[in-house]
Each structure stands twice: as structure tokens, then as C-alpha cells.
Coordinates of C-alpha atoms in Angstrom, one line a residue:
X1 CA 23.1 22.2 -14.0
X2 CA 24.3 18.3 -14.5
X3 CA 22.4 15.0 -14.8
X4 CA 23.1 13.9 -11.4
X5 CA 24.7 17.0 -9.8
X6 CA 22.4 20.1 -9.0
X7 CA 19.7 18.9 -11.6
X8 CA 17.1 21.3 -12.8
X9 CA 13.4 21.1 -12.0
X10 CA 12.1 19.9 -15.3
X11 CA 10.8 16.5 -13.9
X12 CA 8.7 18.2 -11.1
X13 CA 7.5 20.8 -13.4
X14 CA 6.2 18.1 -15.7
X15 CA 4.4 16.6 -12.7
X16 CA 2.5 19.9 -11.5
X17 CA 1.6 20.4 -15.1
X18 CA -0.6 17.4 -15.5
X19 CA -4.3 17.9 -15.4
X20 CA -4.3 16.2 -11.9
X21 CA -2.0 17.1 -9.5
X22 CA -2.6 17.0 -5.5
X23 CA -0.3 19.4 -3.6
X24 CA 1.8 17.5 -1.5
X25 CA 4.4 20.4 -1.2
X26 CA 4.0 20.7 2.6
X27 CA 6.1 17.6 2.9
X28 CA 9.0 19.9 2.3
X29 CA 8.4 21.7 5.5
X30 CA 8.6 18.2 7.4
X31 CA 12.0 17.3 5.5
X32 CA 13.4 20.9 6.5
X33 CA 13.3 20.0 10.2
X34 CA 15.8 17.2 9.4
X35 CA 18.1 19.3 7.5
X36 CA 21.5 19.4 9.3
X37 CA 20.5 17.7 12.3
X38 CA 21.3 14.4 14.0
X39 CA 18.2 12.9 12.2
X40 CA 19.1 14.1 8.6
X41 CA 19.6 10.6 7.2
X42 CA 16.0 9.5 6.2
X43 CA 14.7 6.3 4.2
X44 CA 11.0 6.3 3.1
X45 CA 9.6 3.1 1.5
X46 CA 6.0 2.6 0.1
X47 CA 4.7 0.5 -2.6
X48 CA 4.9 1.0 -6.2
X49 CA 2.9 4.0 -8.1
X50 CA 2.7 5.5 -4.5
X51 CA 4.5 8.8 -5.4
X52 CA 8.1 8.0 -4.4
X53 CA 9.7 9.5 -7.6
X54 CA 7.6 12.6 -7.8
X55 CA 8.4 13.4 -4.3
X56 CA 12.0 12.8 -5.0
X57 CA 11.8 15.2 -7.8
X58 CA 10.0 17.8 -5.6
X59 CA 12.7 17.7 -3.2
X60 CA 15.4 18.0 -5.8
X61 CA 13.5 21.1 -7.4
X62 CA 13.1 22.6 -4.0
X63 CA 16.9 22.4 -2.7
X64 CA 18.9 22.1 -5.9
X65 CA 21.3 25.0 -6.6
X66 CA 21.1 23.9 -10.2
X67 CA 17.6 25.7 -10.8
X68 CA 15.5 28.9 -9.4
X69 CA 12.2 27.0 -8.5
X70 CA 10.6 30.0 -6.5
X71 CA 8.0 30.7 -9.3
X72 CA 7.3 26.9 -9.9
X73 CA 6.4 26.4 -6.3
X74 CA 4.6 29.7 -5.9
X75 CA 1.1 28.2 -6.5
X76 CA 1.5 25.6 -3.7
X77 CA 1.0 25.4 0.0
X78 CA 4.8 25.3 0.9
X79 CA 5.2 28.8 -0.9
X80 CA 3.0 30.4 2.1
X81 CA 5.3 28.9 4.8
X82 CA 7.3 31.0 6.8
X83 CA 10.4 28.8 6.3
X84 CA 10.0 28.4 2.5
X85 CA 12.9 30.5 1.3
X86 CA 15.3 29.7 3.8
X87 CA 16.6 26.7 2.0
X88 CA 15.1 27.1 -1.4
X89 CA 17.7 26.4 -3.8
X90 CA 20.5 26.4 -1.3
X91 CA 22.2 22.9 -1.5
X92 CA 24.7 20.9 -4.0
X93 CA 22.1 18.0 -4.7
X94 CA 22.9 14.8 -5.8
X95 CA 20.1 12.9 -7.6
X96 CA 20.4 9.2 -8.4
X97 CA 17.7 7.0 -9.8
X98 CA 19.1 3.5 -8.9
X99 CA 16.3 1.6 -10.8
X100 CA 16.9 3.4 -14.1
X101 CA 20.9 3.2 -13.4
X102 CA 20.6 -0.5 -13.2
X103 CA 17.7 -1.6 -15.4
X104 CA 19.3 0.6 -18.6
X105 CA 23.0 -0.6 -17.9
X106 CA 24.3 -2.5 -20.7
X107 CA 26.9 -3.6 -18.4
X108 CA 25.1 -4.5 -15.1
X109 CA 28.2 -5.5 -13.3
X110 CA 29.8 -2.0 -14.1
X111 CA 26.9 0.0 -13.5
X112 CA 28.3 1.4 -10.0
X113 CA 31.7 2.2 -11.4
X114 CA 30.1 4.0 -14.4
X115 CA 27.7 5.8 -12.1
X116 CA 30.5 6.9 -9.9
X117 CA 32.7 8.1 -12.5
X118 CA 30.0 10.3 -14.0
X119 CA 29.2 11.8 -10.9
X120 CA 32.9 12.8 -10.4
X121 CA 33.1 14.0 -13.8
X122 CA 30.2 16.5 -13.2
X123 CA 31.5 17.6 -9.9
X124 CA 35.1 18.2 -11.8
X125 CA 33.2 20.5 -14.0
X126 CA 31.1 22.2 -11.5
X127 CA 33.9 22.9 -9.1
X128 CA 37.0 23.8 -11.3
X129 CA 38.7 25.5 -8.3
X130 CA 38.8 22.5 -6.0
X131 CA 41.8 20.2 -6.1
X132 CA 40.5 16.8 -6.9
X133 CA 42.8 13.9 -7.6
X134 CA 42.0 11.1 -10.0
X135 CA 42.0 8.4 -7.1
X136 CA 39.5 10.2 -5.2
X137 CA 36.2 8.2 -4.4
X138 CA 32.9 9.8 -4.8
X139 CA 32.8 10.7 -0.7
X140 CA 36.4 12.0 -0.8
X141 CA 35.3 14.5 -4.0
X142 CA 32.0 15.6 -1.7
X143 CA 34.6 16.0 1.5
X144 CA 37.0 18.2 -0.8
X145 CA 34.1 20.4 -1.9
X146 CA 32.9 20.9 1.5
X147 CA 36.4 21.6 2.8
X148 CA 37.3 24.1 0.0
X149 CA 34.1 25.9 -0.1
X150 CA 32.0 24.8 3.0
X151 CA 29.3 24.0 1.0
X152 CA 26.8 20.9 1.9
X153 CA 25.2 18.4 -0.1
X154 CA 21.7 16.8 -0.2
X155 CA 21.7 13.0 -1.5
X156 CA 18.5 11.9 -3.1
X157 CA 18.8 7.9 -3.7
X158 CA 15.5 6.8 -5.6
X159 CA 14.8 2.8 -5.5
X160 CA 17.8 2.2 -3.2
X161 CA 16.6 -1.2 -3.0
X162 CA 16.7 -2.3 -6.6
X163 CA 19.7 -4.3 -6.0
X164 CA 17.9 -6.4 -3.3
X165 CA 14.8 -6.7 -5.3
X166 CA 16.4 -7.8 -8.6
X167 CA 18.7 -10.2 -6.3
X168 CA 21.8 -9.4 -8.0
X169 CA 25.1 -11.5 -7.8
X170 CA 27.1 -11.5 -4.5
X171 CA 30.0 -9.5 -5.9
X172 CA 27.8 -6.5 -7.1
X173 CA 25.9 -6.8 -4.1
X174 CA 29.0 -6.2 -1.9
X175 CA 30.2 -3.6 -4.3
X176 CA 27.0 -1.7 -3.4
X177 CA 27.1 -2.1 0.2
X178 CA 30.7 -0.7 -0.2
X179 CA 29.3 2.2 -2.2
X180 CA 26.7 3.1 0.8
X181 CA 29.1 2.4 3.3
X182 CA 31.5 5.1 2.0
X183 CA 28.9 7.6 1.8
X184 CA 26.8 7.4 5.0
X185 CA 28.9 5.5 7.6
X186 CA 31.5 8.0 7.6
X187 CA 31.7 10.5 10.6
X188 CA 34.4 12.7 8.7
X189 CA 31.9 13.1 5.9
X190 CA 28.7 13.4 7.6
X191 CA 29.2 17.3 8.2
X192 CA 29.1 17.5 4.3
X193 CA 25.7 15.8 4.2
X194 CA 22.8 18.2 5.0
X195 CA 20.3 15.5 4.3
X196 CA 20.2 11.7 2.8
X197 CA 17.1 11.0 1.5
X198 CA 16.4 7.4 0.2
X199 CA 13.3 5.8 -1.3
X200 CA 12.4 2.2 -2.0
X201 CA 9.5 -0.1 -2.0
X202 CA 11.4 -2.2 0.9
X203 CA 12.4 -0.9 4.3
X204 CA 16.2 -1.3 4.9
X205 CA 17.4 -5.0 4.8
X206 CA 17.8 -6.0 8.3
X207 CA 20.5 -8.8 7.7
X208 CA 23.2 -7.3 5.6
X209 CA 22.5 -3.5 4.7
X210 CA 21.3 -2.7 8.3
X211 CA 24.6 -2.5 9.7
X212 CA 25.5 0.0 6.7
X213 CA 22.3 2.1 7.2
X214 CA 21.6 1.9 10.9
X215 CA 21.7 5.7 11.2
X216 CA 18.8 6.1 8.7
X217 CA 15.3 6.9 10.2
X218 CA 12.9 4.7 8.6
X219 CA 9.3 5.9 7.6
X220 CA 7.3 2.8 5.9
X221 CA 3.6 1.9 4.6
X222 CA 3.2 0.3 8.0
X223 CA 4.2 3.3 9.8
X224 CA 5.0 6.4 8.2
X225 CA 5.0 8.6 11.5
X226 CA 4.6 12.3 10.3
X227 CA 4.7 11.9 6.7
X228 CA 1.7 9.4 7.0
X229 CA -0.5 12.1 4.9
X230 CA 2.3 12.3 2.3
X231 CA 2.3 8.5 1.8
X232 CA -0.6 8.7 -0.8
X233 CA -4.0 10.6 -1.6
X234 CA -5.8 11.1 1.7
X235 CA -9.6 10.5 1.9
X236 CA -9.9 14.6 1.7
X237 CA -8.3 15.0 -1.4
X238 CA -9.9 12.2 -3.0
X239 CA -13.2 13.6 -1.9
X240 CA -12.4 16.7 -3.6
X241 CA -11.3 15.1 -6.7
X242 CA -14.4 13.1 -6.9
X243 CA -16.4 16.1 -6.6
X244 CA -14.3 18.3 -9.2
X245 CA -14.5 15.5 -11.8
X246 CA -17.9 14.3 -10.8
X247 CA -16.7 10.7 -9.9
X248 CA -18.5 8.7 -7.0
X249 CA -16.4 9.0 -4.1
X250 CA -18.2 5.8 -2.5
X251 CA -17.2 3.8 -5.5
X252 CA -13.7 5.2 -5.6
X253 CA -13.3 4.5 -1.8
X254 CA -14.5 0.8 -2.4
X255 CA -11.9 0.5 -5.2
X256 CA -8.5 2.3 -4.1
X257 CA -8.9 2.8 -0.1
X258 CA -8.0 0.7 2.6
X259 CA -4.4 1.9 3.9
X260 CA -4.9 3.8 7.1
X261 CA -2.2 5.5 9.2
X262 CA -2.6 7.8 12.3
X263 CA -5.8 8.7 11.6
X264 CA -5.3 9.3 7.7
X265 CA -7.2 7.2 4.9
X266 CA -4.7 6.5 2.4
X267 CA -5.5 5.8 -1.1
X268 CA -3.5 4.7 -4.1
X269 CA -2.5 7.8 -6.0
X270 CA -1.9 6.2 -9.4
X271 CA -5.2 4.5 -9.6
X272 CA -7.3 7.4 -8.3
X273 CA -5.8 9.8 -11.0
X274 CA -6.0 6.8 -13.8
X275 CA -9.8 6.1 -12.8
X276 CA -10.5 10.0 -13.1
X277 CA -8.6 10.4 -16.3
X278 CA -10.4 7.6 -18.0
X279 CA -13.7 8.0 -16.0
X280 CA -14.1 4.6 -15.5
X281 CA -13.4 2.4 -12.2
X282 CA -11.0 -0.7 -12.8
X283 CA -7.5 -2.4 -11.7
X284 CA -5.1 0.1 -12.8
X285 CA -2.3 -0.5 -10.4
X286 CA -2.5 -4.2 -11.1
X287 CA -1.6 -3.5 -14.5
X288 CA 1.9 -2.0 -13.6
X289 CA 3.0 -5.4 -11.8
X290 CA 2.3 -9.2 -11.6
X291 CA -0.2 -11.0 -9.4
X292 CA 2.7 -13.8 -9.3
X293 CA 4.2 -11.9 -6.5
X294 CA 1.4 -13.1 -4.4
X295 CA 1.1 -16.8 -5.7
X296 CA 4.9 -17.2 -5.6
X297 CA 4.6 -16.4 -1.7
X298 CA 1.3 -18.3 -0.8
X299 CA 2.5 -21.2 -2.5
X300 CA 5.3 -21.7 0.0
X301 CA 2.4 -22.5 2.4
X302 CA 3.8 -21.9 5.9
X303 CA 1.7 -23.0 8.6
X304 CA -1.3 -21.0 9.1
X305 CA -1.1 -19.4 5.8
X306 CA -3.9 -20.8 3.9
X307 CA -6.4 -20.2 6.8
X308 CA -5.2 -16.7 7.2
X309 CA -5.5 -16.0 3.4
X310 CA -9.0 -17.4 3.3
X311 CA -9.8 -15.2 6.2
X312 CA -8.8 -12.1 4.7
X313 CA -10.1 -13.0 1.3
X314 CA -13.6 -13.1 3.2
X315 CA -12.9 -9.6 4.4
X316 CA -11.7 -10.2 7.6
X317 CA -8.4 -9.0 9.4
X318 CA -5.8 -11.4 10.7
X319 CA -3.1 -10.9 13.3
X320 CA 0.5 -10.4 12.0
X321 CA 4.1 -9.9 13.6
X322 CA 5.1 -7.1 11.5
X323 CA 8.5 -7.2 12.9
X324 CA 9.4 -10.7 11.6
X325 CA 10.0 -9.6 8.0
X326 CA 14.0 -9.1 7.3
X327 CA 13.2 -7.3 4.2
X328 CA 14.9 -9.3 2.2
X329 CA 13.6 -11.5 -1.2
X330 CA 14.7 -15.1 0.3
X331 CA 14.5 -15.3 3.9
X332 CA 11.0 -16.4 4.4
X333 CA 10.6 -19.0 7.1
X334 CA 6.9 -18.1 8.4
X335 CA 3.2 -16.7 7.3
X336 CA 4.4 -13.6 9.2
X337 CA 7.6 -13.0 6.9
X338 CA 5.0 -13.7 3.8
X339 CA 2.6 -11.1 4.9
X340 CA 5.4 -8.4 6.0
X341 CA 6.6 -8.6 2.5
X342 CA 3.0 -8.2 0.9
X343 CA 2.3 -5.5 3.2
X344 CA 5.4 -3.5 2.1
X345 CA 4.3 -4.1 -1.5
X346 CA 0.7 -2.7 -0.7
X347 CA -1.1 -6.2 -1.4
X348 CA -1.8 -6.1 2.3
X349 CA -2.7 -3.1 4.3
X350 CA -1.6 -2.9 8.1
X351 CA -3.6 -1.9 11.2
X352 CA -1.2 -0.5 13.7
X353 CA -3.7 -0.2 16.7
X354 CA -4.7 -3.8 16.3
X355 CA -1.4 -5.2 14.5
X356 CA -3.5 -7.2 12.0
X357 CA -3.4 -7.1 8.4
X358 CA -6.2 -7.6 5.5
X359 CA -6.8 -7.1 1.7
X360 CA -7.3 -3.3 1.4
X361 CA -9.7 -2.7 -1.5
X362 CA -11.4 -4.1 -4.6
X363 CA -8.6 -3.3 -6.9
X364 CA -6.1 -5.6 -4.8
X365 CA -8.7 -8.4 -4.1
X366 CA -8.8 -8.6 -7.8
X367 CA -5.0 -9.4 -7.8
X368 CA -5.4 -11.9 -5.1
X369 CA -8.3 -13.5 -7.1
X370 CA -6.1 -13.8 -10.1
X371 CA -3.3 -15.3 -7.9
X372 CA -5.6 -17.9 -6.6
X373 CA -6.3 -19.1 -10.0
X374 CA -2.6 -19.9 -10.6
X375 CA -2.0 -21.8 -7.0
X376 CA -3.3 -25.4 -7.0
X377 CA -3.4 -25.3 -3.1
X378 CA -6.3 -22.8 -3.4
X379 CA -8.3 -24.6 -6.0
X380 CA -11.2 -25.0 -3.8
X381 CA -11.2 -21.2 -2.8
X382 CA -11.3 -20.4 -6.4
X383 CA -14.3 -22.5 -7.2
X384 CA -16.3 -20.8 -4.3
X385 CA -15.1 -17.3 -5.6
X386 CA -16.2 -18.4 -9.2
X387 CA -19.6 -19.6 -7.7
X388 CA -20.4 -16.6 -5.3
X389 CA -21.7 -14.2 -8.0
X390 CA -24.1 -16.8 -8.8
X391 CA -25.1 -17.3 -5.3
X392 CA -25.8 -13.6 -4.9
X393 CA -28.2 -14.0 -8.0
X394 CA -29.8 -17.2 -6.4
X395 CA -30.1 -15.2 -3.1
X396 CA -31.9 -12.4 -4.6
X397 CA -34.3 -15.1 -6.2
X398 CA -35.0 -16.4 -3.1
X399 CA -33.5 -19.8 -3.4
X400 CA -32.7 -20.8 0.0
X401 CA -31.6 -24.3 -1.1
X402 CA -28.8 -23.0 -3.1
X403 CA -27.4 -20.9 0.0
X404 CA -27.6 -23.8 2.2
X405 CA -25.7 -25.9 -0.1
X406 CA -22.9 -22.8 -0.7
X407 CA -22.5 -22.6 3.0
X408 CA -22.0 -26.4 3.3
X409 CA -18.9 -26.2 1.1
X410 CA -17.7 -23.2 2.5
X411 CA -18.0 -24.1 6.2
X412 CA -15.8 -27.0 5.3
X413 CA -13.3 -25.1 3.7
X414 CA -12.6 -22.1 6.2
X415 CA -12.3 -24.7 9.3
X416 CA -9.3 -26.8 8.4
X417 CA -7.3 -25.3 11.5
X418 CA -10.4 -23.8 13.5
X419 CA -13.1 -25.4 15.5
X420 CA -15.7 -26.4 12.9
X421 CA -18.5 -25.2 15.3
X422 CA -17.0 -22.0 16.1
X423 CA -19.2 -19.2 15.7
X424 CA -16.5 -17.2 13.9
X425 CA -16.1 -20.1 11.7
X426 CA -19.9 -20.0 10.9
X427 CA -19.4 -16.3 10.1
X428 CA -16.5 -16.9 7.9
X429 CA -18.3 -19.4 5.9
X430 CA -21.0 -16.5 5.1
X431 CA -18.2 -13.9 4.1
X432 CA -16.6 -16.3 1.7
X433 CA -19.6 -17.9 0.2
X434 CA -20.8 -14.3 -0.4
X435 CA -17.5 -12.9 -1.4
X436 CA -18.6 -11.4 -4.6
X437 CA -20.9 -9.3 -2.5
X438 CA -18.1 -7.2 -1.4
X439 CA -18.2 -5.5 -5.1
X440 CA -21.8 -4.6 -4.6
X441 CA -22.2 -4.2 -0.8
X442 CA -20.9 -2.8 2.3
X443 CA -20.9 -5.7 4.7
X444 CA -21.1 -5.0 8.3
X445 CA -20.5 -7.8 10.9
X446 CA -22.5 -7.7 13.8
X447 CA -24.3 -4.4 13.2
X448 CA -25.8 -2.9 15.9
X449 CA -29.6 -2.9 15.2
X450 CA -32.9 -2.0 16.5
X451 CA -33.1 -4.2 19.5
X452 CA -29.9 -6.4 19.3
X453 CA -27.0 -7.5 17.1
X454 CA -27.5 -8.6 13.4
X455 CA -24.8 -11.4 12.6
X456 CA -24.3 -9.8 9.0
X457 CA -25.9 -6.9 7.3
X458 CA -25.2 -6.2 3.5
X459 CA -26.1 -2.8 2.7
X460 CA -26.4 -2.2 -1.2
X461 CA -24.1 0.3 -3.0
X462 CA -26.3 0.4 -6.1
X463 CA -29.8 1.2 -6.6
X464 CA -32.0 -2.2 -7.2
X465 CA -30.0 -4.5 -5.2
X466 CA -31.9 -5.5 -1.8
X467 CA -30.4 -5.0 1.5
X468 CA -29.7 -8.4 3.2
X469 CA -29.8 -9.2 7.0
X470 CA -28.6 -12.6 7.9
X471 CA -28.9 -14.0 11.5
X472 CA -27.4 -17.5 12.5
X473 CA -28.6 -20.2 14.7
X474 CA -27.1 -23.3 15.8
X475 CA -29.2 -26.6 16.3
X476 CA -32.2 -24.8 16.0
X477 CA -34.5 -23.6 13.0
X478 CA -34.6 -21.1 10.5
X479 CA -37.8 -19.9 11.3
X480 CA -36.4 -19.1 14.7
X481 CA -33.6 -17.2 13.1
X482 CA -36.3 -15.3 11.1
X483 CA -38.4 -14.4 14.0
X484 CA -35.2 -13.0 15.9
X485 CA -34.7 -10.7 12.9
X486 CA -38.2 -9.6 13.1
X487 CA -38.4 -9.4 16.9
X488 CA -35.3 -7.3 16.8
X489 CA -36.3 -5.0 14.3
X490 CA -33.1 -5.0 12.4
X491 CA -34.4 -3.3 9.5
X492 CA -35.3 -0.4 11.4
X493 CA -31.7 0.4 12.3
X494 CA -30.9 0.9 8.4
X495 CA -31.9 4.5 8.9
X496 CA -30.7 5.8 5.5
X497 CA -32.0 2.8 3.3
X498 CA -35.3 2.7 1.6
X499 CA -36.3 -0.2 -0.5
X500 CA -36.4 -4.0 -0.6
X501 CA -34.9 -6.3 1.8
X502 CA -34.1 -10.1 2.3
X503 CA -34.2 -11.3 5.9
X504 CA -32.2 -14.6 5.8
X505 CA -32.3 -17.0 8.6
X506 CA -29.7 -19.7 8.6
X507 CA -29.4 -22.7 11.0
X508 CA -26.4 -24.8 11.5
X509 CA -27.0 -28.6 12.6
X510 CA -23.5 -29.3 14.6
X511 CA -24.5 -33.1 14.6
X512 CA -25.0 -33.5 10.6
X513 CA -22.6 -30.6 9.8
X514 CA -25.2 -29.2 7.3
X515 CA -26.9 -25.8 6.9
X516 CA -30.6 -24.8 6.0
X517 CA -31.8 -21.5 5.0
X518 CA -35.2 -19.4 4.8
X519 CA -35.5 -16.4 3.0
X520 CA -38.0 -13.8 3.2
X521 CA -38.8 -10.7 1.6
X522 CA -39.6 -7.3 3.3
X523 CA -39.9 -3.7 2.1
X524 CA -38.5 -0.7 4.3
X525 CA -40.4 2.4 3.0
X526 CA -39.4 4.9 5.8

């Protein structure tokens, strides 16, 4: 058992020994399908704290000849799979955490040479009967073992993209490309590699590294394919955890859900675990990074960026070309590049069916709020956000004038590049002005109701908050809007809600570009 060559299972043992561990071992069955096939080079990218390292440790514990892990896996699902024992501890595994190697190196320019030398030294010790040469590269050492023993290798490269994210010097970067090229572009070496498994935050860089890794199958946070359920915690898994530890599932969903793929609701694993451990909802994931990642990018202010950001802050989804981003840290030339980058980092979620992106949950939205405070171009947006909590209080108190004035401000702000009198702009003005309501309400747009459609319905998440039904009118009057709510019996459609309600009629005068508002209280008892 070595540090890099054929490590033991200790890291995975510690993970499964934690109070909270969600069984993701069936991912091994999916990976086993790739072993020793033409699709055995795999790159899986996902945001920070989404379980990349735990997964890599799991694969190491399963495949490595350096340990006997049958008993460790016995309690988990994979042990009951028909193919479980066929590949258990059957391979020479080389496991490298590039982020750890780079960050801990005293001489970062020499990190790759030191790494190669140490792995080669372990190989000399592990295979004393193999005739290595002093000038052998790492790839040549692997090939010599395979030629002498017919033993294959599995290479697990965690955080492969650290050299991209850290934007290292050109000399070191080219050395890294040569390192990858030597291992993964050689047809001579490929029979010796049963599996190459990479993890990272960013997918394969398409301007320089792609030529080195174009034989890798990529699975990302935008499209994880058959690995969707292993990308994070699923809705079913989170519900089970919430029931076990008596945590509100609906609250957990509000805070940490939002990434959906192939029918799976994907939650941030780190945040869910921290929430349950501390018995408190909060922004845990954000504490492991910096909101400046957001502010630095939106400050570039490419055409359409500000308008799209405001729409997403208001709870809307915006169109995005997910293929535009080149997966680098410097080649940004459009809002699609910026949003692509932020999607891979988890600050935005991607909807495959509609090709749109949005802010996934409350935890991430708070990071966006922090970023806006530091970005002068969004000073008015920040002011509206800061005022939205007070506006919710004023609305509950029946202050219709405060609502009208707030809409005047937000309407101007959301229509910089869209038709001012457009109905979508009117709704966006409401979403932005009431953005704090996203913390306390489920917001439903154009909700199907008793005899028609309400423009916006706010269903409270907490006892004591009133439900709110908003009807919009243009060039009419607030009483007409209220009448429409009464006549269509919007409130009758809230079948599972009992309690106080606010019927809010809003009229927009296109000529004056001003809003008026009327608020009426109602009570739903059945």
C-alpha cells in the first residue's frame, strides 16, 4: 500500500463512518460498465462541495489492490449487486489529488516533477521484478508493469483542473499538458489503462486541453447523464434525512434544492449535511468560497448581462447558450460565457429542456445579494432588494401607496432593455420589488385558479403570514383588478390553505408610467 500507488480505504472509511452518510455506492456499477472498454476515459465535473473527493475515495477503496474492502462495502447497496465482487480490489490504482499537490507544494514550479518521481519510486518498490530504467517516464513505468505482468491500472485524478483555475504560468501549464498527453493520448499505453477517472469543477478546457483529452467522455453539472442521481443528494434522499432528523423538508428544499437533471432533484450535499448537523438553516456552502466570483464576472457587463441578472434575481429563468463557454478562466466575451462559468460553479442552475438558467435556491441567492453590494453597476438593484423586506411588511399592513411607489422604482429598473409596457416587464417589477418574499413564500406565476389566471400568487411557508393574490391591470383601475380577483374566485383554488389573505389589485398607467394599488383583506376558512 502506497501514498499514490494502491492506497488503502482509510479516507472512504472515515466518510462512511460519519453520522450522516448517504449511500452512493451504486455509482460503482455505472463505472464498472466503462472498465476496459472504448469509453473508459471519464471526466466528471461539478461544483465545490458536491462530493467529488468522496466519490474518488470510494472508487479507490473499491478498485485498489492495496486493501481488502469487502467488509467496508458490505452494509451498502453495491454489495448486493451481482457484479460487486468481479472488480473488487482487482486493479493497480494511482490516485492523485492535484489540488492538494499544488496547494501544498513549496516549489510549485516543480510540483509535477516531484509527483512523478514519488509515484515512480513507489512503483519500483511495488514491482521489484520489473526492469525499470532511470529515464522512464510515468507512462513508461505503467507500460513496463503491464508488459511484464499483464496487470492493468486505474488512474483517479481528483481536481484535475486546478492548473486552469489557478491560472498558473505558461511553462508549468505546458508541462501539465505534456503530463496529460503522455498518459492519455498514447495508443500504446491505452491497453494498460482499465479506467481513467477525472474530477474537477470545470469541464475539459476547450481551447488548449481538449486536444489532449478529447477521448474523454464528459459528465457535468449541466448534463450528468446516467450519473445524475450521483451528482448530489436527490430529493428522495433529502426527504429521508429530514424525516430521520426531524428537519423541515420544505424549508430544506427552499434553501438547498434547485439543480435538476434527468428527472432528479439535486441538492447541495455539503449544505444539507451541515444544516442537519447544526439543526439550523443557513448559508453553509457560501462560507467555503467568495461571492467575488460572481461580482468579478457580472462587472464585465457584457450586453444583456445586467437585464438577465435582474430577471434571475426576481425568480425568473433566462435563455442561455450553454455551449458558448470555453471552460477557461480568461476567454469571456459574452453573457453566455459568464453564465456558463457560473453554472459550472453552482451559482446558477441549468434547465436542459428549456436551455435556461436561474438562481437555484435561497442559499445561492444570498451569495448573489452579497456580490451586488460590491458591484456599483447594481447599486439600484441592491437598494430595491434592501427595501423589499420593509415592503412586505407595509403590504401586510395594507399600505397600498408604499406598494405603488415601490413598483414605480422597480418597473423602471427592470425595463432598461425591454419594452416598458410589456406585461412580462410588469410582472418582473413585482417579482423584484417583492424579492424578500422568496424567503417566506412559494411564488407562483399565472397560477391556474378558480375561473381563470391570477398574475402572481404568494403562498405562505410559515403560519401567520397571509397569502397574497395579485392581479395586474393596464390603463384601467385598481377596483377593476380587485373585482376580477373576486369574480374569478382565485382564493378558492388555494385548496390546502386556510387563513388570512391579501387581495392586491394593481393598475399601471402607460401614459404617466405610474402604478396605483388597492389592498383588500379576506379570510379563507375552508
